[in-house]
Amino acid sequence: MPPNYDKYMEWGFTDGSVRFYTADSKKLVGLFEHMHQGQLSGAIFADSRTLITAGVDCTISVWAVVTGAKLVDLTPKACLFGHRATVTRLATSRSFSSLLSASSDGQVILWDLNRLELIRKVTQGKPVECTRINDVTGTIMLCRGPSVALFTLNGEPLLEQHVCVEGDDTITSCAFYEGSGNEYLSHNLVFTGHERGVVNIWNMTIHDGHFVLEHVKRMNHMDPAGYNLNAAITCILPTAQVVYTGDADGRVVSHYLFFFLFFFLLSPKML
């Protein structure tokens, strides 16, 4: 849990409860029942004081979070209605006060986190595997199967591109590089995680008057012997010097890309 990450949240219990524990001692510090009709299907912290949950009941709930050394308390703020199927993916941008939700029927909706109301329906299509909002530019990324689609925060499409080489590969996670502090970024980097332990880095550029994703680097999850690990990539966290990636088997790998990011992002003429 932000900002100190000294507590964590679990759900999926047979009684439908949501539970909070301390990270060091695993002590239970919060238990809440009947947050949704049925099980939760997803959850995300918009910030240290706001928790957003989604359920199989097709609703999204917003909660005010109060934390102490030995206590976590939740107070309901709003319940958002708009989906007609289970909400499967959530993404937030605190800079733009926006929440993006996707349901199993492929519907994608953008919400206002300040007014806690619907802004627009972004798109409808195949189910979304993963999604992100760029906290600097507001660009929305939706990944469906082998394809990446980018939209503006106003819902206008920027591009849709097939990025998987192998026919049975799919995108399992995604991320934007959003910079560190106020650094100037001359390129827009997009990260995609794939089924067989592969992470690809793309540069969003313009070709023949259209936005395209240009492949710039491939990273692999490898064991100490140098063999590629085939578990799907489930999480990507790009930072200024290191890119952390996690896979479905619970492994976390750090990729030291300081010089790549420095020369590619800040000094493109030196490449």
PDB file of N, CA and C in Angstrom, residues 63-134:
ATOM      1  N   TRP A  63     -13.103   4.132  -2.508  1.00  0.00           N
ATOM      2  CA  TRP A  63     -13.029   4.114  -1.055  1.00  0.00           C
ATOM      3  C   TRP A  63     -11.985   5.097  -0.556  1.00  0.00           C
ATOM      4  N   ALA A  64     -12.314   5.802   0.519  1.00  0.00           N
ATOM      5  CA  ALA A  64     -11.321   6.624   1.209  1.00  0.00           C
ATOM      6  C   ALA A  64     -10.557   5.732   2.177  1.00  0.00           C
ATOM      7  N   VAL A  65      -9.234   5.829   2.149  1.00  0.00           N
ATOM      8  CA  VAL A  65      -8.376   4.964   2.948  1.00  0.00           C
ATOM      9  C   VAL A  65      -7.746   5.761   4.086  1.00  0.00           C
ATOM     10  N   VAL A  66      -7.847   5.224   5.285  1.00  0.00           N
ATOM     11  CA  VAL A  66      -7.168   5.793   6.447  1.00  0.00           C
ATOM     12  C   VAL A  66      -6.285   4.696   7.027  1.00  0.00           C
ATOM     13  N   THR A  67      -4.998   4.987   7.160  1.00  0.00           N
ATOM     14  CA  THR A  67      -4.070   3.980   7.670  1.00  0.00           C
ATOM     15  C   THR A  67      -3.356   4.489   8.912  1.00  0.00           C
ATOM     16  N   GLY A  68      -3.076   3.561   9.804  1.00  0.00           N
ATOM     17  CA  GLY A  68      -2.264   3.816  10.980  1.00  0.00           C
ATOM     18  C   GLY A  68      -1.259   2.709  11.127  1.00  0.00           C
ATOM     19  N   ALA A  69      -0.523   2.747  12.218  1.00  0.00           N
ATOM     20  CA  ALA A  69       0.500   1.718  12.430  1.00  0.00           C
ATOM     21  C   ALA A  69      -0.120   0.330  12.558  1.00  0.00           C
ATOM     22  N   LYS A  70      -1.324   0.254  13.151  1.00  0.00           N
ATOM     23  CA  LYS A  70      -1.943  -1.046  13.398  1.00  0.00           C
ATOM     24  C   LYS A  70      -3.360  -1.139  12.843  1.00  0.00           C
ATOM     25  N   LEU A  71      -3.704  -0.235  11.886  1.00  0.00           N
ATOM     26  CA  LEU A  71      -5.092  -0.191  11.439  1.00  0.00           C
ATOM     27  C   LEU A  71      -5.183   0.284  10.003  1.00  0.00           C
ATOM     28  N   VAL A  72      -6.097  -0.324   9.250  1.00  0.00           N
ATOM     29  CA  VAL A  72      -6.505   0.171   7.937  1.00  0.00           C
ATOM     30  C   VAL A  72      -8.017   0.280   7.952  1.00  0.00           C
ATOM     31  N   ASP A  73      -8.538   1.440   7.590  1.00  0.00           N
ATOM     32  CA  ASP A  73      -9.983   1.653   7.587  1.00  0.00           C
ATOM     33  C   ASP A  73     -10.407   2.174   6.220  1.00  0.00           C
ATOM     34  N   LEU A  74     -11.552   1.696   5.744  1.00  0.00           N
ATOM     35  CA  LEU A  74     -12.092   2.107   4.455  1.00  0.00           C
ATOM     36  C   LEU A  74     -13.457   2.747   4.650  1.00  0.00           C
ATOM     37  N   THR A  75     -13.677   3.871   3.947  1.00  0.00           N
ATOM     38  CA  THR A  75     -14.971   4.548   3.960  1.00  0.00           C
ATOM     39  C   THR A  75     -15.458   4.686   2.526  1.00  0.00           C
ATOM     40  N   PRO A  76     -16.675   4.243   2.223  1.00  0.00           N
ATOM     41  CA  PRO A  76     -17.159   4.330   0.834  1.00  0.00           C
ATOM     42  C   PRO A  76     -17.373   5.777   0.399  1.00  0.00           C
ATOM     43  N   LYS A  77     -16.935   6.089  -0.838  1.00  0.00           N
ATOM     44  CA  LYS A  77     -17.117   7.424  -1.409  1.00  0.00           C
ATOM     45  C   LYS A  77     -18.143   7.432  -2.539  1.00  0.00           C
ATOM     46  N   ALA A  78     -18.073   6.424  -3.416  1.00  0.00           N
ATOM     47  CA  ALA A  78     -18.996   6.387  -4.548  1.00  0.00           C
ATOM     48  C   ALA A  78     -19.000   4.997  -5.156  1.00  0.00           C
ATOM     49  N   CYS A  79     -20.072   4.700  -5.871  1.00  0.00           N
ATOM     50  CA  CYS A  79     -20.179   3.479  -6.652  1.00  0.00           C
ATOM     51  C   CYS A  79     -20.487   3.885  -8.089  1.00  0.00           C
ATOM     52  N   LEU A  80     -19.686   3.415  -9.032  1.00  0.00           N
ATOM     53  CA  LEU A  80     -19.791   3.833 -10.428  1.00  0.00           C
ATOM     54  C   LEU A  80     -20.450   2.727 -11.248  1.00  0.00           C
ATOM     55  N   PHE A  81     -21.465   3.120 -12.023  1.00  0.00           N
ATOM     56  CA  PHE A  81     -22.208   2.185 -12.847  1.00  0.00           C
ATOM     57  C   PHE A  81     -22.028   2.545 -14.321  1.00  0.00           C
ATOM     58  N   GLY A  82     -21.881   1.558 -15.172  1.00  0.00           N
ATOM     59  CA  GLY A  82     -21.718   1.812 -16.597  1.00  0.00           C
ATOM     60  C   GLY A  82     -21.389   0.554 -17.374  1.00  0.00           C
ATOM     61  N   HIS A  83     -20.767  -0.398 -16.699  1.00  0.00           N
ATOM     62  CA  HIS A  83     -20.420  -1.661 -17.352  1.00  0.00           C
ATOM     63  C   HIS A  83     -21.572  -2.663 -17.234  1.00  0.00           C
ATOM     64  N   ARG A  84     -21.637  -3.547 -18.222  1.00  0.00           N
ATOM     65  CA  ARG A  84     -22.650  -4.595 -18.222  1.00  0.00           C
ATOM     66  C   ARG A  84     -22.037  -5.987 -18.093  1.00  0.00           C
ATOM     67  N   ALA A  85     -20.750  -6.033 -17.865  1.00  0.00           N
ATOM     68  CA  ALA A  85     -20.042  -7.302 -17.660  1.00  0.00           C
ATOM     69  C   ALA A  85     -18.987  -7.082 -16.586  1.00  0.00           C
ATOM     70  N   THR A  86     -18.358  -8.152 -16.135  1.00  0.00           N
ATOM     71  CA  THR A  86     -17.351  -8.076 -15.087  1.00  0.00           C
ATOM     72  C   THR A  86     -16.230  -7.126 -15.466  1.00  0.00           C
ATOM     73  N   VAL A  87     -15.895  -6.213 -14.564  1.00  0.00           N
ATOM     74  CA  VAL A  87     -14.794  -5.271 -14.793  1.00  0.00           C
ATOM     75  C   VAL A  87     -13.491  -6.013 -14.515  1.00  0.00           C
ATOM     76  N   THR A  88     -12.633  -6.087 -15.529  1.00  0.00           N
ATOM     77  CA  THR A  88     -11.431  -6.923 -15.439  1.00  0.00           C
ATOM     78  C   THR A  88     -10.136  -6.129 -15.343  1.00  0.00           C
ATOM     79  N   ARG A  89     -10.116  -4.861 -15.796  1.00  0.00           N
ATOM     80  CA  ARG A  89      -8.875  -4.086 -15.810  1.00  0.00           C
ATOM     81  C   ARG A  89      -9.152  -2.663 -15.328  1.00  0.00           C
ATOM     82  N   LEU A  90      -8.199  -2.141 -14.535  1.00  0.00           N
ATOM     83  CA  LEU A  90      -8.287  -0.773 -14.020  1.00  0.00           C
ATOM     84  C   LEU A  90      -6.943  -0.084 -14.230  1.00  0.00           C
ATOM     85  N   ALA A  91      -6.980   1.212 -14.521  1.00  0.00           N
ATOM     86  CA  ALA A  91      -5.770   2.027 -14.618  1.00  0.00           C
ATOM     87  C   ALA A  91      -6.123   3.438 -14.185  1.00  0.00           C
ATOM     88  N   THR A  92      -5.191   4.125 -13.528  1.00  0.00           N
ATOM     89  CA  THR A  92      -5.465   5.473 -13.041  1.00  0.00           C
ATOM     90  C   THR A  92      -4.356   6.436 -13.443  1.00  0.00           C
ATOM     91  N   SER A  93      -4.702   7.708 -13.467  1.00  0.00           N
ATOM     92  CA  SER A  93      -3.731   8.787 -13.610  1.00  0.00           C
ATOM     93  C   SER A  93      -4.103   9.862 -12.604  1.00  0.00           C
ATOM     94  N   ARG A  94      -3.244  10.058 -11.604  1.00  0.00           N
ATOM     95  CA  ARG A  94      -3.521  11.075 -10.611  1.00  0.00           C
ATOM     96  C   ARG A  94      -3.326  12.465 -11.199  1.00  0.00           C
ATOM     97  N   SER A  95      -2.364  12.610 -12.120  1.00  0.00           N
ATOM     98  CA  SER A  95      -2.113  13.910 -12.735  1.00  0.00           C
ATOM     99  C   SER A  95      -3.326  14.418 -13.496  1.00  0.00           C
ATOM    100  N   PHE A  96      -4.024  13.504 -14.164  1.00  0.00           N
ATOM    101  CA  PHE A  96      -5.192  13.884 -14.952  1.00  0.00           C
ATOM    102  C   PHE A  96      -6.501  13.531 -14.254  1.00  0.00           C
ATOM    103  N   SER A  97      -6.410  13.087 -12.997  1.00  0.00           N
ATOM    104  CA  SER A  97      -7.602  12.745 -12.197  1.00  0.00           C
ATOM    105  C   SER A  97      -8.537  11.827 -12.976  1.00  0.00           C
ATOM    106  N   SER A  98      -7.976  10.782 -13.562  1.00  0.00           N
ATOM    107  CA  SER A  98      -8.756   9.916 -14.439  1.00  0.00           C
ATOM    108  C   SER A  98      -8.618   8.455 -14.015  1.00  0.00           C
ATOM    109  N   LEU A  99      -9.692   7.714 -14.255  1.00  0.00           N
ATOM    110  CA  LEU A  99      -9.733   6.273 -14.042  1.00  0.00           C
ATOM    111  C   LEU A  99     -10.208   5.621 -15.324  1.00  0.00           C
ATOM    112  N   LEU A 100      -9.518   4.577 -15.742  1.00  0.00           N
ATOM    113  CA  LEU A 100      -9.913   3.816 -16.923  1.00  0.00           C
ATOM    114  C   LEU A 100     -10.309   2.415 -16.474  1.00  0.00           C
ATOM    115  N   SER A 101     -11.429   1.939 -16.986  1.00  0.00           N
ATOM    116  CA  SER A 101     -11.892   0.592 -16.644  1.00  0.00           C
ATOM    117  C   SER A 101     -12.258  -0.155 -17.915  1.00  0.00           C
ATOM    118  N   ALA A 102     -11.986  -1.460 -17.919  1.00  0.00           N
ATOM    119  CA  ALA A 102     -12.330  -2.318 -19.052  1.00  0.00           C
ATOM    120  C   ALA A 102     -13.040  -3.555 -18.519  1.00  0.00           C
ATOM    121  N   SER A 103     -14.060  -3.984 -19.225  1.00  0.00           N
ATOM    122  CA  SER A 103     -14.836  -5.149 -18.797  1.00  0.00           C
ATOM    123  C   SER A 103     -14.642  -6.314 -19.752  1.00  0.00           C
ATOM    124  N   SER A 104     -15.135  -7.474 -19.361  1.00  0.00           N
ATOM    125  CA  SER A 104     -14.894  -8.696 -20.113  1.00  0.00           C
ATOM    126  C   SER A 104     -15.581  -8.701 -21.469  1.00  0.00           C
ATOM    127  N   ASP A 105     -16.541  -7.802 -21.695  1.00  0.00           N
ATOM    128  CA  ASP A 105     -17.185  -7.702 -23.005  1.00  0.00           C
ATOM    129  C   ASP A 105     -16.461  -6.730 -23.929  1.00  0.00           C
ATOM    130  N   GLY A 106     -15.300  -6.207 -23.495  1.00  0.00           N
ATOM    131  CA  GLY A 106     -14.495  -5.328 -24.338  1.00  0.00           C
ATOM    132  C   GLY A 106     -14.810  -3.856 -24.230  1.00  0.00           C
ATOM    133  N   GLN A 107     -15.742  -3.478 -23.379  1.00  0.00           N
ATOM    134  CA  GLN A 107     -16.076  -2.064 -23.230  1.00  0.00           C
ATOM    135  C   GLN A 107     -15.048  -1.357 -22.347  1.00  0.00           C
ATOM    136  N   VAL A 108     -14.608  -0.162 -22.778  1.00  0.00           N
ATOM    137  CA  VAL A 108     -13.623   0.631 -22.042  1.00  0.00           C
ATOM    138  C   VAL A 108     -14.230   1.985 -21.728  1.00  0.00           C
ATOM    139  N   ILE A 109     -14.186   2.379 -20.450  1.00  0.00           N
ATOM    140  CA  ILE A 109     -14.818   3.619 -19.993  1.00  0.00           C
ATOM    141  C   ILE A 109     -13.796   4.460 -19.241  1.00  0.00           C
ATOM    142  N   LEU A 110     -13.855   5.767 -19.462  1.00  0.00           N
ATOM    143  CA  LEU A 110     -13.017   6.733 -18.747  1.00  0.00           C
ATOM    144  C   LEU A 110     -13.873   7.477 -17.740  1.00  0.00           C
ATOM    145  N   TRP A 111     -13.365   7.598 -16.490  1.00  0.00           N
ATOM    146  CA  TRP A 111     -14.101   8.227 -15.400  1.00  0.00           C
ATOM    147  C   TRP A 111     -13.301   9.403 -14.841  1.00  0.00           C
ATOM    148  N   ASP A 112     -14.008  10.372 -14.279  1.00  0.00           N
ATOM    149  CA  ASP A 112     -13.393  11.509 -13.596  1.00  0.00           C
ATOM    150  C   ASP A 112     -13.241  11.157 -12.120  1.00  0.00           C
ATOM    151  N   LEU A 113     -12.002  11.165 -11.610  1.00  0.00           N
ATOM    152  CA  LEU A 113     -11.765  10.787 -10.220  1.00  0.00           C
ATOM    153  C   LEU A 113     -12.126  11.889  -9.238  1.00  0.00           C
ATOM    154  N   ASN A 114     -12.211  13.136  -9.704  1.00  0.00           N
ATOM    155  CA  ASN A 114     -12.595  14.230  -8.807  1.00  0.00           C
ATOM    156  C   ASN A 114     -14.101  14.270  -8.616  1.00  0.00           C
ATOM    157  N   ARG A 115     -14.828  14.244  -9.724  1.00  0.00           N
ATOM    158  CA  ARG A 115     -16.297  14.308  -9.653  1.00  0.00           C
ATOM    159  C   ARG A 115     -16.925  12.929  -9.504  1.00  0.00           C
ATOM    160  N   LEU A 116     -16.106  11.872  -9.709  1.00  0.00           N
ATOM    161  CA  LEU A 116     -16.574  10.493  -9.581  1.00  0.00           C
ATOM    162  C   LEU A 116     -17.789  10.243 -10.473  1.00  0.00           C
ATOM    163  N   GLU A 117     -17.587  10.543 -11.765  1.00  0.00           N
ATOM    164  CA  GLU A 117     -18.636  10.327 -12.743  1.00  0.00           C
ATOM    165  C   GLU A 117     -18.025   9.957 -14.093  1.00  0.00           C
ATOM    166  N   LEU A 118     -18.861   9.406 -14.958  1.00  0.00           N
ATOM    167  CA  LEU A 118     -18.410   8.964 -16.271  1.00  0.00           C
ATOM    168  C   LEU A 118     -18.059  10.153 -17.162  1.00  0.00           C
ATOM    169  N   ILE A 119     -16.921  10.048 -17.860  1.00  0.00           N
ATOM    170  CA  ILE A 119     -16.535  11.069 -18.836  1.00  0.00           C
ATOM    171  C   ILE A 119     -16.952  10.642 -20.224  1.00  0.00           C
ATOM    172  N   ARG A 120     -16.478   9.449 -20.640  1.00  0.00           N
ATOM    173  CA  ARG A 120     -16.826   8.951 -21.979  1.00  0.00           C
ATOM    174  C   ARG A 120     -16.544   7.455 -22.079  1.00  0.00           C
ATOM    175  N   LYS A 121     -17.188   6.845 -23.040  1.00  0.00           N
ATOM    176  CA  LYS A 121     -16.858   5.483 -23.423  1.00  0.00           C
ATOM    177  C   LYS A 121     -15.796   5.569 -24.498  1.00  0.00           C
ATOM    178  N   VAL A 122     -14.633   4.980 -24.241  1.00  0.00           N
ATOM    179  CA  VAL A 122     -13.492   5.129 -25.139  1.00  0.00           C
ATOM    180  C   VAL A 122     -13.628   4.248 -26.366  1.00  0.00           C
ATOM    181  N   THR A 123     -13.921   2.973 -26.160  1.00  0.00           N
ATOM    182  CA  THR A 123     -13.997   2.049 -27.280  1.00  0.00           C
ATOM    183  C   THR A 123     -14.710   0.783 -26.851  1.00  0.00           C
ATOM    184  N   GLN A 124     -15.078  -0.033 -27.831  1.00  0.00           N
ATOM    185  CA  GLN A 124     -15.694  -1.333 -27.603  1.00  0.00           C
ATOM    186  C   GLN A 124     -15.037  -2.315 -28.571  1.00  0.00           C
ATOM    187  N   GLY A 125     -14.634  -3.477 -28.091  1.00  0.00           N
ATOM    188  CA  GLY A 125     -13.982  -4.442 -28.966  1.00  0.00           C
ATOM    189  C   GLY A 125     -13.706  -5.729 -28.219  1.00  0.00           C
ATOM    190  N   LYS A 126     -12.581  -6.367 -28.562  1.00  0.00           N
ATOM    191  CA  LYS A 126     -12.192  -7.592 -27.880  1.00  0.00           C
ATOM    192  C   LYS A 126     -11.784  -7.292 -26.443  1.00  0.00           C
ATOM    193  N   PRO A 127     -11.824  -8.288 -25.560  1.00  0.00           N
ATOM    194  CA  PRO A 127     -11.418  -8.050 -24.160  1.00  0.00           C
ATOM    195  C   PRO A 127      -9.999  -7.519 -24.063  1.00  0.00           C
ATOM    196  N   VAL A 128      -9.793  -6.613 -23.107  1.00  0.00           N
ATOM    197  CA  VAL A 128      -8.503  -5.958 -22.903  1.00  0.00           C
ATOM    198  C   VAL A 128      -7.664  -6.793 -21.942  1.00  0.00           C
ATOM    199  N   GLU A 129      -6.430  -7.106 -22.352  1.00  0.00           N
ATOM    200  CA  GLU A 129      -5.525  -7.878 -21.500  1.00  0.00           C
ATOM    201  C   GLU A 129      -4.852  -6.993 -20.450  1.00  0.00           C
ATOM    202  N   CYS A 130      -4.477  -5.776 -20.827  1.00  0.00           N
ATOM    203  CA  CYS A 130      -3.841  -4.856 -19.888  1.00  0.00           C
ATOM    204  C   CYS A 130      -4.001  -3.431 -20.413  1.00  0.00           C
ATOM    205  N   THR A 131      -3.892  -2.461 -19.523  1.00  0.00           N
ATOM    206  CA  THR A 131      -4.094  -1.064 -19.901  1.00  0.00           C
ATOM    207  C   THR A 131      -3.304  -0.153 -18.978  1.00  0.00           C
ATOM    208  N   ARG A 132      -2.932   1.021 -19.486  1.00  0.00           N
ATOM    209  CA  ARG A 132      -2.233   2.034 -18.711  1.00  0.00           C
ATOM    210  C   ARG A 132      -2.631   3.429 -19.203  1.00  0.00           C
ATOM    211  N   ILE A 133      -2.480   4.423 -18.318  1.00  0.00           N
ATOM    212  CA  ILE A 133      -2.593   5.833 -18.696  1.00  0.00           C
ATOM    213  C   ILE A 133      -1.255   6.493 -18.407  1.00  0.00           C
ATOM    214  N   ASN A 134      -0.686   7.160 -19.404  1.00  0.00           N
ATOM    215  CA  ASN A 134       0.568   7.873 -19.212  1.00  0.00           C
ATOM    216  C   ASN A 134       0.308   9.091 -18.330  1.00  0.00           C
TER     217      ASN A 134
END
